[in-house]
Coordinates of C-alpha atoms in Angstrom, one line a residue:
Chain A
X659 CA 112.7 181.8 148.4
X660 CA 111.7 181.8 152.1
X661 CA 108.9 184.0 153.2
X662 CA 111.5 186.1 155.0
X663 CA 112.7 187.6 151.7
X664 CA 111.4 191.1 151.3
X665 CA 111.8 190.9 147.5
X666 CA 109.2 189.6 145.0
X667 CA 110.7 186.7 143.1
X668 CA 109.2 185.2 139.9
X669 CA 110.4 182.1 138.1
X670 CA 108.0 181.9 135.1
X671 CA 108.0 184.3 132.1
X672 CA 104.2 184.6 132.3
X673 CA 104.4 185.8 136.0
X674 CA 107.2 188.2 135.1
X675 CA 105.2 189.7 132.2
X676 CA 102.1 190.1 134.5
X677 CA 104.1 192.2 137.0
X678 CA 106.0 194.3 134.4
X679 CA 102.8 194.7 132.2
X680 CA 101.1 196.2 135.2
X681 CA 103.9 198.7 135.7
X682 CA 103.9 199.6 132.1
X683 CA 100.1 200.2 132.1
X684 CA 100.8 202.7 134.9
X685 CA 103.3 204.5 132.7
X686 CA 106.3 203.5 134.8
X687 CA 109.7 203.2 133.2
X688 CA 111.4 199.8 133.7
X689 CA 115.1 199.0 134.0
X690 CA 116.7 195.5 133.8
X691 CA 120.0 194.4 135.4
X692 CA 120.9 190.9 134.0
X693 CA 123.0 188.9 136.5
X694 CA 124.2 185.3 137.0
X695 CA 123.6 185.8 140.8
X696 CA 126.4 185.4 143.4
X697 CA 126.0 189.1 143.8
X698 CA 128.6 191.5 145.1
X699 CA 128.9 195.3 145.4
X700 CA 129.6 195.6 141.6
X701 CA 126.1 194.2 140.8
X702 CA 124.5 196.4 143.5
X703 CA 126.1 199.5 141.9
X704 CA 124.3 198.5 138.6
X705 CA 121.0 198.1 140.4
X706 CA 121.4 201.6 142.0
X707 CA 122.3 203.0 138.6
X708 CA 119.2 201.3 137.1
X709 CA 117.1 202.9 139.9
X710 CA 118.3 206.3 138.9
X711 CA 117.2 205.7 135.3
X712 CA 113.8 204.1 135.8
X713 CA 110.8 203.8 138.1
X714 CA 111.1 200.1 138.6
X715 CA 114.1 197.7 138.6
X716 CA 114.1 194.1 137.6
X717 CA 117.2 192.0 138.2
X718 CA 117.5 188.6 136.5
X719 CA 119.3 185.9 138.3
X720 CA 120.2 183.0 136.0
X721 CA 123.4 181.1 135.6
X722 CA 123.1 180.8 131.8
X723 CA 124.4 177.4 130.6
X724 CA 124.7 178.4 126.9
X725 CA 127.6 180.8 127.7
X726 CA 129.8 178.2 129.3
X727 CA 131.9 175.7 127.3
X728 CA 131.8 172.1 128.4
X729 CA 135.2 172.4 130.2
X730 CA 134.3 175.7 132.0
X731 CA 133.0 176.4 135.5
X732 CA 129.2 176.1 135.0
X733 CA 129.0 173.4 137.7
X734 CA 131.0 175.2 140.4
X735 CA 129.7 178.8 139.6
X736 CA 128.5 180.1 143.0
X737 CA 124.7 180.0 143.5
X738 CA 123.0 181.7 146.5
X739 CA 119.7 183.1 145.4
X740 CA 118.4 183.7 148.9
X741 CA 121.2 186.0 149.8
X742 CA 121.0 187.6 146.4
X743 CA 117.4 188.5 146.9
X744 CA 118.2 190.2 150.3
X745 CA 121.0 192.2 148.7
X746 CA 118.9 193.2 145.7
X747 CA 116.1 194.5 148.0
X748 CA 118.6 196.6 149.9
X749 CA 119.8 198.2 146.7
X750 CA 116.4 199.2 145.6
X751 CA 115.5 196.3 143.2
X752 CA 111.7 195.7 142.8
X753 CA 111.6 192.2 141.3
X754 CA 114.0 189.3 140.9
X755 CA 113.5 187.0 137.9
X756 CA 115.1 183.7 138.6
X757 CA 113.9 181.2 135.9
X758 CA 114.8 177.5 135.7
X759 CA 117.0 176.2 132.9
X760 CA 113.8 174.5 131.5
X761 CA 111.9 177.7 131.5
X762 CA 114.6 179.4 129.4
X763 CA 115.6 176.5 127.2
X764 CA 112.8 173.9 126.8
X765 CA 113.5 170.6 125.0
X766 CA 112.6 171.7 121.4
X767 CA 114.8 174.9 121.7
X768 CA 116.5 175.5 118.3
X769 CA 117.6 179.1 118.0
X770 CA 120.9 180.9 118.4
X771 CA 122.1 184.5 118.0
X772 CA 125.5 184.9 116.5
X773 CA 127.5 188.1 116.7
X774 CA 130.7 188.7 114.6
X775 CA 132.4 192.2 114.8
X776 CA 133.4 193.0 118.4
X777 CA 132.8 189.4 119.5
X778 CA 135.4 187.7 117.4
X779 CA 138.7 188.4 119.2
X780 CA 140.1 188.6 122.8
X781 CA 137.4 186.8 124.9
X782 CA 135.8 185.5 121.7
X783 CA 139.1 183.8 120.7
X784 CA 139.6 182.1 124.1
X785 CA 135.9 181.4 124.9
X786 CA 134.2 180.9 121.5
X787 CA 130.9 179.7 123.0
X788 CA 130.5 182.7 125.3
X789 CA 129.3 185.7 123.4
X790 CA 126.8 183.6 121.4
X791 CA 125.4 182.4 124.7
X792 CA 125.3 186.0 126.1
X793 CA 123.6 187.4 123.0
X794 CA 121.0 184.6 123.2
X795 CA 120.2 185.0 126.9
X796 CA 120.2 188.8 126.8
X797 CA 118.0 188.8 123.7
X798 CA 115.6 186.5 125.5
X799 CA 115.7 188.6 128.7
X800 CA 115.0 191.8 126.7
X801 CA 112.0 190.2 125.1
X802 CA 110.8 188.7 128.3
X803 CA 111.1 191.9 130.5
X804 CA 110.7 194.5 127.7
X805 CA 112.7 197.0 129.7
X806 CA 113.2 200.6 128.7
X807 CA 116.8 200.5 129.8
X808 CA 119.3 197.8 130.8
X809 CA 122.5 198.3 132.8
X810 CA 125.7 196.3 132.3
X811 CA 129.1 196.6 134.0
X812 CA 132.2 197.8 132.2
X813 CA 134.1 195.0 134.0
X814 CA 132.9 192.9 131.1
X815 CA 133.8 195.6 128.6
X816 CA 133.9 193.5 125.5
X817 CA 130.6 192.0 126.5
X818 CA 129.1 195.5 126.7
X819 CA 130.3 196.2 123.2
X820 CA 128.8 192.9 121.9
X821 CA 125.5 193.7 123.6
X822 CA 125.4 197.2 122.1
X823 CA 126.1 195.7 118.7
X824 CA 123.3 193.1 118.6
X825 CA 120.9 195.4 120.4
X826 CA 121.4 197.9 117.5
X827 CA 121.4 195.2 114.8
X828 CA 118.3 193.5 116.0
X829 CA 116.5 196.8 116.7
X830 CA 115.8 195.8 120.3
X831 CA 114.1 198.9 121.8
X832 CA 116.3 199.0 124.9
X833 CA 118.7 201.8 126.0
X834 CA 122.0 200.1 126.9
X835 CA 123.9 201.7 129.8
X836 CA 127.5 200.8 130.9
X837 CA 128.5 201.4 134.5
X838 CA 132.1 201.7 135.8
X839 CA 133.9 198.7 137.3
X840 CA 133.7 198.5 141.1
X841 CA 137.1 197.6 142.8
X842 CA 138.2 196.5 146.2
X843 CA 140.6 198.6 148.4
X844 CA 143.6 197.2 146.4
X845 CA 141.9 198.0 143.0
X846 CA 140.9 194.4 142.2
X847 CA 137.8 194.4 140.0
X848 CA 134.9 192.8 141.9
X849 CA 133.9 189.5 140.4
X850 CA 131.9 186.5 141.5
X851 CA 134.9 184.4 140.4
X852 CA 137.1 186.1 143.0
X853 CA 135.4 183.7 145.5
X854 CA 137.5 180.9 144.0
X855 CA 140.8 182.5 145.0
X856 CA 143.0 181.4 147.9
X857 CA 144.5 184.1 150.1
X858 CA 147.8 183.7 148.2
X859 CA 146.1 184.0 144.9
X860 CA 144.1 187.0 146.0
X861 CA 147.4 188.9 146.7
X862 CA 148.6 188.2 143.2
X863 CA 145.1 189.0 141.7
X864 CA 145.4 192.4 143.3
X865 CA 148.4 193.2 141.1
X866 CA 146.4 192.9 137.8
X867 CA 144.9 196.4 137.9
X868 CA 148.2 198.1 138.7
X869 CA 150.0 196.3 135.8
X870 CA 147.2 197.4 133.4
X871 CA 147.2 201.0 134.7
X872 CA 151.0 201.2 134.1
X873 CA 150.7 199.7 130.6
X874 CA 147.9 202.2 129.9
X875 CA 150.2 205.1 130.8
X876 CA 152.9 203.6 128.5
X877 CA 150.3 203.3 125.6
X878 CA 149.0 206.8 126.2
X879 CA 152.6 208.1 125.9
X880 CA 152.8 206.8 122.4
X881 CA 154.9 203.7 122.9
X882 CA 154.4 200.9 120.3
X883 CA 151.5 198.8 121.5
X884 CA 153.2 195.5 120.7
X885 CA 155.9 196.5 123.3
X886 CA 153.3 197.7 125.8
X887 CA 151.4 194.5 125.6
X888 CA 154.6 192.3 125.9
X889 CA 155.8 194.3 128.9
X890 CA 152.5 193.9 130.7
X891 CA 152.3 190.2 130.0
X892 CA 155.8 189.7 131.4
X893 CA 154.8 191.8 134.5
X894 CA 151.8 189.6 135.1
X895 CA 153.8 186.4 134.9
X896 CA 156.4 188.0 137.2
X897 CA 153.7 189.0 139.7
X898 CA 152.7 185.3 139.9
X899 CA 149.9 184.7 137.4
X900 CA 150.2 181.2 136.0
X901 CA 149.2 182.1 132.4
X902 CA 148.2 185.2 130.4
X903 CA 145.5 184.7 127.7
X904 CA 146.0 188.2 126.4
X905 CA 146.9 191.8 127.2
X906 CA 145.6 194.0 124.4
X907 CA 145.2 197.8 123.7
X908 CA 142.3 198.3 121.4
X909 CA 140.1 201.2 120.1
X910 CA 137.6 202.0 122.7
X911 CA 134.6 202.3 120.4
X912 CA 134.7 199.0 118.5
X913 CA 137.7 197.1 120.0
X914 CA 139.4 197.0 116.6
X915 CA 143.3 197.1 116.7
X916 CA 145.0 200.5 116.2
X917 CA 146.3 200.4 112.7
X918 CA 149.7 202.2 113.3
X919 CA 150.5 200.2 116.5
X920 CA 150.1 203.4 118.6
X921 CA 147.1 204.5 120.6
X922 CA 146.2 207.7 118.6
X923 CA 142.5 207.7 119.7
X924 CA 140.6 206.7 122.8
X925 CA 141.6 203.2 123.7
X926 CA 141.0 200.4 126.1
X927 CA 143.5 198.0 127.6
X928 CA 142.0 194.6 128.3
X929 CA 143.5 191.5 129.8
X930 CA 142.7 187.9 130.9
X931 CA 145.0 185.9 133.1
X932 CA 144.9 182.7 135.1
X933 CA 145.6 181.9 138.7
X934 CA 145.3 178.1 139.1
X935 CA 141.9 177.1 137.8
X936 CA 140.5 180.6 138.0
X937 CA 140.5 183.0 135.0
X938 CA 140.3 186.7 135.8
X939 CA 139.6 189.6 133.4
X940 CA 140.0 193.3 133.8
X941 CA 140.2 196.4 131.6
X942 CA 140.5 200.2 131.8
X943 CA 140.4 203.3 129.6
X944 CA 143.6 204.4 127.8
Chain B
X1196 CA 105.7 207.2 96.3
X1197 CA 103.7 209.7 94.4
X1198 CA 101.3 212.0 96.2
X1199 CA 98.5 210.0 94.5
X1200 CA 99.1 207.1 96.9
X1201 CA 96.4 207.0 99.6
X1202 CA 98.6 205.0 101.9
X1203 CA 101.1 206.4 104.4
X1204 CA 104.6 205.1 103.6
X1205 CA 107.6 205.3 106.0
X1206 CA 111.1 204.3 105.2
X1207 CA 113.0 205.0 108.5
X1208 CA 112.6 203.0 111.7
X1209 CA 112.3 206.2 113.7
X1210 CA 109.3 207.3 111.6
X1211 CA 107.7 203.9 111.9
X1212 CA 108.1 203.9 115.6
X1213 CA 106.6 207.4 115.9
X1214 CA 103.4 206.2 114.1
X1215 CA 103.1 202.9 115.9
X1216 CA 104.0 204.4 119.2
X1217 CA 101.1 206.8 118.8
X1218 CA 98.7 204.0 118.1
X1219 CA 99.9 202.0 121.1
X1220 CA 99.4 205.0 123.4
X1221 CA 95.8 205.1 122.2
X1222 CA 95.5 201.5 123.3
X1223 CA 95.1 200.2 119.7
X1224 CA 96.1 196.6 118.8
X1225 CA 98.7 196.5 116.0
X1226 CA 99.2 193.7 113.4
X1227 CA 102.1 193.2 111.0
X1228 CA 102.2 191.5 107.6
X1229 CA 105.8 191.1 106.4
X1230 CA 106.1 191.0 102.6
X1231 CA 108.8 191.3 99.9
X1232 CA 106.3 193.4 97.8
X1233 CA 105.2 192.4 94.3
X1234 CA 101.9 191.9 96.0
X1235 CA 99.1 189.6 94.9
X1236 CA 95.8 188.4 96.2
X1237 CA 97.6 186.0 98.6
X1238 CA 99.2 188.9 100.4
X1239 CA 96.0 190.9 100.5
X1240 CA 94.2 188.0 102.2
X1241 CA 96.9 188.2 104.9
X1242 CA 96.3 192.0 105.3
X1243 CA 92.5 191.4 105.6
X1244 CA 93.1 188.6 108.2
X1245 CA 95.4 191.1 110.1
X1246 CA 92.6 193.7 109.9
X1247 CA 90.2 191.2 111.6
X1248 CA 92.8 190.6 114.4
X1249 CA 93.9 194.2 115.2
X1250 CA 92.9 197.8 115.0
X1251 CA 95.8 198.9 112.8
X1252 CA 97.7 197.0 110.1
X1253 CA 101.3 197.6 109.1
X1254 CA 102.7 195.9 106.0
X1255 CA 106.4 195.8 105.5
X1256 CA 107.7 195.9 101.9
X1257 CA 111.4 194.9 101.7
X1258 CA 113.2 192.5 99.4
X1259 CA 115.5 191.1 102.0
X1260 CA 119.0 190.4 100.6
X1261 CA 120.1 188.2 103.5
X1262 CA 117.6 185.4 102.6
X1263 CA 118.9 185.1 99.0
X1264 CA 122.0 183.1 98.1
X1265 CA 124.5 184.7 95.6
X1266 CA 123.2 182.6 92.7
X1267 CA 119.5 183.2 93.5
X1268 CA 117.0 185.7 92.0
X1269 CA 117.5 188.8 94.3
X1270 CA 118.3 191.0 91.3
X1271 CA 115.3 190.0 89.2
X1272 CA 112.8 189.7 92.1
X1273 CA 109.9 191.9 91.0
X1274 CA 109.7 195.4 92.7
X1275 CA 106.7 197.7 92.2
X1276 CA 106.1 199.6 95.5
X1277 CA 103.7 202.1 94.0
X1278 CA 101.2 199.5 92.9
X1279 CA 101.8 197.6 96.2
X1280 CA 100.8 200.7 98.2
X1281 CA 97.6 201.1 96.2
X1282 CA 96.7 197.4 96.7
X1283 CA 97.5 197.5 100.4
X1284 CA 95.3 200.6 100.9
X1285 CA 92.4 198.8 99.2
X1286 CA 92.8 195.8 101.6
X1287 CA 92.6 197.9 104.7
X1288 CA 96.3 198.4 105.5
X1289 CA 97.1 201.5 107.5
X1290 CA 100.9 201.9 106.9
X1291 CA 103.5 200.5 104.6
X1292 CA 107.1 200.3 106.0
X1293 CA 109.5 200.2 103.0
X1294 CA 113.0 200.6 104.4
X1295 CA 116.2 200.8 102.3
X1296 CA 118.8 198.1 102.5
X1297 CA 121.1 200.6 104.4
X1298 CA 118.4 201.3 107.0
X1299 CA 118.1 197.6 107.7
X1300 CA 121.7 196.5 107.4
X1301 CA 124.2 199.4 108.0
X1302 CA 127.9 198.9 107.3
X1303 CA 128.9 197.7 110.8
X1304 CA 126.1 195.1 111.0
X1305 CA 127.4 191.9 112.6
X1306 CA 124.5 189.8 114.0
X1307 CA 122.8 186.7 112.7
X1308 CA 119.9 184.6 113.9
X1309 CA 120.3 180.8 113.3
X1310 CA 117.5 178.3 113.6
X1311 CA 118.0 174.6 113.6
X1312 CA 115.1 172.2 114.2
X1313 CA 112.4 172.8 111.6
X1314 CA 114.8 174.9 109.4
X1315 CA 117.4 172.2 108.7
X1316 CA 115.7 170.0 106.0
X1317 CA 113.6 170.5 102.8
X1318 CA 113.9 174.2 101.9
X1319 CA 116.8 174.5 104.4
X1320 CA 118.7 171.7 102.6
X1321 CA 118.3 173.3 99.2
X1322 CA 118.5 177.0 100.2
X1323 CA 120.8 177.0 103.3
X1324 CA 121.0 180.8 103.5
X1325 CA 117.3 181.4 103.5
X1326 CA 115.8 180.6 106.9
X1327 CA 118.7 182.5 108.7
X1328 CA 117.9 185.5 106.5
X1329 CA 114.2 185.1 107.2
X1330 CA 114.7 184.8 111.0
X1331 CA 117.0 187.8 111.0
X1332 CA 114.7 190.1 109.1
X1333 CA 111.5 189.0 110.8
X1334 CA 113.2 189.4 114.3
X1335 CA 114.2 192.9 113.2
X1336 CA 110.7 193.7 111.9
X1337 CA 109.1 192.5 115.1
X1338 CA 111.4 194.7 117.2
X1339 CA 110.9 197.7 114.9
X1340 CA 107.1 197.5 114.7
X1341 CA 106.5 195.7 118.0
X1342 CA 103.2 194.3 116.8
X1343 CA 100.7 192.4 118.9
X1344 CA 100.1 189.9 116.1
X1345 CA 101.8 189.0 112.8
X1346 CA 100.2 187.1 109.9
X1347 CA 102.1 184.8 107.5
X1348 CA 100.9 182.6 104.6
X1349 CA 100.8 178.8 104.8
X1350 CA 102.1 178.9 101.2
X1351 CA 105.5 179.1 102.9
X1352 CA 104.6 176.4 105.4
X1353 CA 108.1 175.5 106.6
X1354 CA 108.9 179.2 107.0
X1355 CA 105.8 179.5 109.2
X1356 CA 107.1 176.7 111.4
X1357 CA 110.6 178.3 111.5
X1358 CA 109.0 181.7 112.5
X1359 CA 106.9 180.1 115.2
X1360 CA 110.1 178.3 116.5
X1361 CA 112.4 181.3 116.9
X1362 CA 109.5 183.6 118.1
X1363 CA 108.9 181.2 120.9
X1364 CA 112.7 180.6 121.5
X1365 CA 113.6 184.3 121.7
X1366 CA 110.4 185.1 123.7
X1367 CA 109.3 187.6 121.1
X1368 CA 105.9 188.9 122.4
X1369 CA 104.1 188.5 119.1
X1370 CA 101.2 186.2 118.3
X1371 CA 101.9 184.3 115.1
X1372 CA 99.0 183.6 112.8
X1373 CA 99.1 181.3 109.7
X1374 CA 96.6 182.0 106.9
X1375 CA 95.6 179.5 104.2
X1376 CA 97.3 179.5 100.8
X1377 CA 95.4 181.4 98.1
X1378 CA 95.1 179.7 94.7
X1379 CA 94.1 180.6 91.2
X1380 CA 91.2 179.0 89.4
X1381 CA 93.4 176.0 88.5
X1382 CA 94.6 175.6 92.1
X1383 CA 98.1 177.1 91.5
X1384 CA 99.3 178.7 94.7
X1385 CA 99.6 182.4 94.2
X1386 CA 103.3 183.5 94.3
X1387 CA 105.2 186.6 93.2
X1388 CA 107.5 184.2 91.3
X1389 CA 104.6 183.0 89.1
X1390 CA 105.3 186.2 87.2
X1391 CA 108.5 184.6 85.8
X1392 CA 106.5 181.8 84.1
X1393 CA 105.8 181.6 80.3
X1394 CA 102.3 180.6 79.2
X1395 CA 103.5 177.0 78.6
X1396 CA 105.2 176.9 82.0
X1397 CA 102.1 178.2 83.7
X1398 CA 100.1 175.3 82.3
X1399 CA 102.6 172.9 83.8
X1400 CA 102.8 174.8 87.1
X1401 CA 99.0 174.4 87.5
X1402 CA 99.5 170.6 87.7
X1403 CA 101.6 170.8 90.9
X1404 CA 98.7 171.2 93.3
X1405 CA 96.8 168.3 91.8
X1406 CA 99.8 166.0 92.0
X1407 CA 100.2 166.9 95.7
X1408 CA 96.5 166.4 96.4
X1409 CA 96.6 162.9 94.9
X1410 CA 99.8 162.0 96.8
X1411 CA 98.2 163.3 100.0
X1412 CA 95.2 161.0 99.5
X1413 CA 97.7 158.1 99.0
X1414 CA 99.5 159.0 102.2
X1415 CA 96.3 159.4 104.2
X1416 CA 95.3 155.9 103.0
X1417 CA 98.3 154.4 104.8
X1418 CA 100.6 153.8 101.8
X1419 CA 104.4 153.8 102.6
X1420 CA 105.6 157.4 102.4
X1421 CA 108.7 156.5 100.4
X1422 CA 106.4 155.1 97.7
X1423 CA 104.0 158.1 97.9
X1424 CA 106.9 160.6 97.5
X1425 CA 108.5 158.7 94.6
X1426 CA 105.2 158.4 92.7
X1427 CA 104.6 162.2 93.1
X1428 CA 108.1 163.1 92.0
X1429 CA 107.6 161.0 88.8
X1430 CA 104.2 162.5 88.2
X1431 CA 105.7 166.0 88.4
X1432 CA 108.5 165.1 85.9
X1433 CA 105.9 163.5 83.6
X1434 CA 103.8 166.7 83.9
X1435 CA 106.7 168.7 82.5
X1436 CA 108.6 170.0 85.5
X1437 CA 112.4 170.1 84.7
X1438 CA 113.6 169.1 88.1
X1439 CA 112.1 168.2 91.5
X1440 CA 114.1 169.2 94.6
X1441 CA 111.8 167.2 96.9
X1442 CA 108.4 165.9 97.6
X1443 CA 108.0 165.0 101.3
X1444 CA 105.3 164.0 103.7
X1445 CA 106.2 165.2 107.2
X1446 CA 104.5 165.6 110.6
X1447 CA 102.4 168.8 110.5
X1448 CA 103.5 170.1 113.9
X1449 CA 107.3 170.1 113.6
X1450 CA 108.0 168.8 110.0
X1451 CA 109.9 165.8 111.4
X1452 CA 109.7 162.6 109.3
X1453 CA 107.1 160.0 110.3
X1454 CA 109.1 157.2 112.1
X1455 CA 107.2 154.2 110.6
X1456 CA 107.1 155.6 107.0
X1457 CA 103.3 155.9 107.2
X1458 CA 101.3 159.1 108.1
X1459 CA 99.8 158.0 111.4
X1460 CA 99.2 161.6 112.7
X1461 CA 98.4 164.9 111.1
X1462 CA 100.8 165.5 108.2
X1463 CA 101.8 167.9 105.5
X1464 CA 102.9 167.2 102.0
X1465 CA 105.5 169.7 100.7
X1466 CA 107.2 170.0 97.4
X1467 CA 109.7 172.2 95.4
X1468 CA 110.1 171.9 91.7
X1469 CA 111.7 173.8 88.8
X1470 CA 110.4 175.1 85.6
X1471 CA 113.3 176.6 83.7
X1472 CA 114.9 179.1 86.0
X1473 CA 111.9 179.4 88.2
X1474 CA 111.5 177.4 91.4
X1475 CA 108.0 176.8 92.8
X1476 CA 106.9 175.4 96.1
X1477 CA 103.6 174.3 97.4
X1478 CA 102.2 172.2 100.3
X1479 CA 98.9 171.0 101.7
X1480 CA 97.5 169.1 104.7
X1481 CA 97.5 165.3 104.8

């Protein structure tokens, strides 16, 4: 960080704990917003939500290597911590925790956190390393910061379910809050990975939310879900997506499939699709 | 519990947190001694050590099913919580947390904690389910109680190493203390499983510590460790043990093998051996 940054930044767990411990001794309530940096308005909405729920807001800024598979985009994932700090300060964040990889995973590191249940299908089937990596880093962040509340975006809806699951299973004393997905003027869910898209790809990407919304209406009207999912997949390919990993309508509370192939309870439609080397996900309520 | 018990007993996490939260608000330091009940003097030594390090002592009393393999002694493991509570009160414990299996592992439970490094060999090779189960239940207990310090016996030396490892890896804010093994007048390490032994088996069991002590002297004198371990294995079989899972001299700090096959740094000699259906472990410094 340069001195120009108005936000306090700490890189060591000991320094983080000194600041947060001081707040806690004053009786202040602390919220955490975990991020991988490359912040956009979606993240800032989470920070503002955290500010409504606590007296102090910590944002972590760490591109977590354990949630990327070897062939994924760890190396090219955008990193711009100086701008992140400026944006966080503007949204009411009090402290940015930006540890090094060595601080998080020293040489002798030997522990993993494995989640079954909501982590097994959809993203879990296509990115088997990811949710274990997410559970590990979020567990660590919870123990490092010891927040009263943590805010996550519904953009990563399955991730939110997984985080709720292991937080409950491990009895982590943190209140998990999900915040609605932020979208651009064309409905495209904001994502750090949108920065990878060319102008032409961006136009196609902006069709994803509309296709899901239409499919959601079909599902809500009682159409067989296999048909709904197939229609949406074809619509995405017709719109110009190169490949569709999945379109799926699932139960909203645990992401299990609907038994009768119709959405007879609150559901969620989720999708992942590729434009060139870029993989986009989105979801919405059904 | 009967009303005669002088010790407070809670069975729900919410009740546990109410009591401990009250202590913390008073600024009191809290220690935890995790146990599986069937308490003996070894456990009570841990409780007294905890009392020297904190203002309040919680002992958990839970026979944790996730650390037993299907063929192991979960069913016959001794359970006597009423007597445990009386013993704990006498040793200065302030609260016994004795949850049900359903309170710890509700139906939708889906999370596991996996430790590599010090968990892979020795006990880990013979009881592959165990250290995962230990890491899971101890992680949960740490998050449920949120103690400042937790005390474990060196009797389970490898377990102590595993607990130190994942506590550090997951950034659990708990100070881990190891306390020396308690032994009977013949040097036999106290263990709840000693209750399984017949009189004749007990006589044989009491030879284990002497064999390890002699082997430790051999190792410290620079003899090749392969020879030391083989000699000790043969001595255990000659003493009447039915089977020896392992005798091993390892580095004390991480349980890694000594590279040159001689103990040229602080070491630990560890063993596991069978008498009928009962498996005993012991260890000591080299």
